[in-house]
Amino acid sequence: MFRTLAQRARELGITLRQPPPEPTTCCGRGCNGCVWEGYYAAATFWREDALIAIEAACA
């Protein structure tokens, strides 16, 4: 997803911020508030922000 949206943005001449990095500190125990939950929230926000920028450039 990150690569596809970043490529589309480049084609439109848009510079997007870097997508969030994957966590490296997960212990694998399924903790409440796992680092992956924060990552998925950040990834969703990045995707929504990228789509808004791409749609604005196409309008």
PDB file of C-alpha atoms in Angstrom:
ATOM      1  CA  MET A   1       0.000   0.000   0.000  1.00  0.00           C
ATOM      2  CA  PHE A   2       2.734   2.459   0.954  1.00  0.00           C
ATOM      3  CA  ARG A   3       4.701   1.842  -2.210  1.00  0.00           C
ATOM      4  CA  THR A   4       1.648   2.103  -4.473  1.00  0.00           C
ATOM      5  CA  LEU A   5       0.389   5.370  -3.003  1.00  0.00           C
ATOM      6  CA  ALA A   6       3.881   6.887  -2.883  1.00  0.00           C
ATOM      7  CA  GLN A   7       4.397   5.996  -6.552  1.00  0.00           C
ATOM      8  CA  ARG A   8       1.056   7.561  -7.533  1.00  0.00           C
ATOM      9  CA  ALA A   9       1.929  10.688  -5.572  1.00  0.00           C
ATOM     10  CA  ARG A  10       5.322  10.946  -7.331  1.00  0.00           C
ATOM     11  CA  GLU A  11       3.594  10.648 -10.695  1.00  0.00           C
ATOM     12  CA  LEU A  12       1.398  13.606  -9.709  1.00  0.00           C
ATOM     13  CA  GLY A  13       4.353  15.615  -8.398  1.00  0.00           C
ATOM     14  CA  ILE A  14       3.250  15.326  -4.763  1.00  0.00           C
ATOM     15  CA  THR A  15       5.696  14.810  -1.920  1.00  0.00           C
ATOM     16  CA  LEU A  16       4.262  12.703   0.868  1.00  0.00           C
ATOM     17  CA  ARG A  17       5.745  12.310   4.321  1.00  0.00           C
ATOM     18  CA  GLN A  18       7.411   8.993   5.051  1.00  0.00           C
ATOM     19  CA  PRO A  19       5.081   6.186   6.084  1.00  0.00           C
ATOM     20  CA  PRO A  20       5.395   4.952   9.655  1.00  0.00           C
ATOM     21  CA  PRO A  21       8.151   2.404  10.268  1.00  0.00           C
ATOM     22  CA  GLU A  22       7.166  -1.085  11.356  1.00  0.00           C
ATOM     23  CA  PRO A  23       7.640  -1.695  15.069  1.00  0.00           C
ATOM     24  CA  THR A  24      10.692  -3.609  16.191  1.00  0.00           C
ATOM     25  CA  THR A  25       9.828  -4.049  19.872  1.00  0.00           C
ATOM     26  CA  CYS A  26       6.851  -6.437  19.800  1.00  0.00           C
ATOM     27  CA  CYS A  27       7.180  -9.216  22.355  1.00  0.00           C
ATOM     28  CA  GLY A  28       4.571 -11.412  20.655  1.00  0.00           C
ATOM     29  CA  ARG A  29       2.445 -11.878  23.769  1.00  0.00           C
ATOM     30  CA  GLY A  30      -0.651 -10.071  22.494  1.00  0.00           C
ATOM     31  CA  CYS A  31      -0.370  -7.212  24.967  1.00  0.00           C
ATOM     32  CA  ASN A  32      -3.215  -4.751  25.373  1.00  0.00           C
ATOM     33  CA  GLY A  33      -1.908  -1.623  23.644  1.00  0.00           C
ATOM     34  CA  CYS A  34       0.532  -3.594  21.499  1.00  0.00           C
ATOM     35  CA  VAL A  35       2.979  -1.599  19.401  1.00  0.00           C
ATOM     36  CA  TRP A  36       1.272  -3.081  16.331  1.00  0.00           C
ATOM     37  CA  GLU A  37      -2.007  -1.386  17.270  1.00  0.00           C
ATOM     38  CA  GLY A  38      -0.237   1.978  17.194  1.00  0.00           C
ATOM     39  CA  TYR A  39       1.450   1.081  13.927  1.00  0.00           C
ATOM     40  CA  TYR A  40      -1.834   0.144  12.249  1.00  0.00           C
ATOM     41  CA  ALA A  41      -3.433   3.375  13.477  1.00  0.00           C
ATOM     42  CA  ALA A  42      -0.496   5.398  12.107  1.00  0.00           C
ATOM     43  CA  ALA A  43      -0.590   3.473   8.820  1.00  0.00           C
ATOM     44  CA  THR A  44      -4.314   4.139   8.454  1.00  0.00           C
ATOM     45  CA  PHE A  45      -3.781   7.854   9.111  1.00  0.00           C
ATOM     46  CA  TRP A  46      -0.918   7.952   6.585  1.00  0.00           C
ATOM     47  CA  ARG A  47      -3.095   6.218   3.965  1.00  0.00           C
ATOM     48  CA  GLU A  48      -6.008   8.598   4.509  1.00  0.00           C
ATOM     49  CA  ASP A  49      -3.693  11.615   4.348  1.00  0.00           C
ATOM     50  CA  ALA A  50      -2.070  10.314   1.142  1.00  0.00           C
ATOM     51  CA  LEU A  51      -5.439   9.662  -0.505  1.00  0.00           C
ATOM     52  CA  ILE A  52      -6.633  13.175   0.330  1.00  0.00           C
ATOM     53  CA  ALA A  53      -3.486  14.684  -1.202  1.00  0.00           C
ATOM     54  CA  ILE A  54      -3.784  12.525  -4.329  1.00  0.00           C
ATOM     55  CA  GLU A  55      -7.473  13.310  -4.767  1.00  0.00           C
ATOM     56  CA  ALA A  56      -6.780  17.033  -4.379  1.00  0.00           C
ATOM     57  CA  ALA A  57      -4.091  16.880  -7.067  1.00  0.00           C
ATOM     58  CA  CYS A  58      -6.454  15.115  -9.452  1.00  0.00           C
ATOM     59  CA  ALA A  59      -9.268  17.627  -8.978  1.00  0.00           C
TER      60      ALA A  59
END
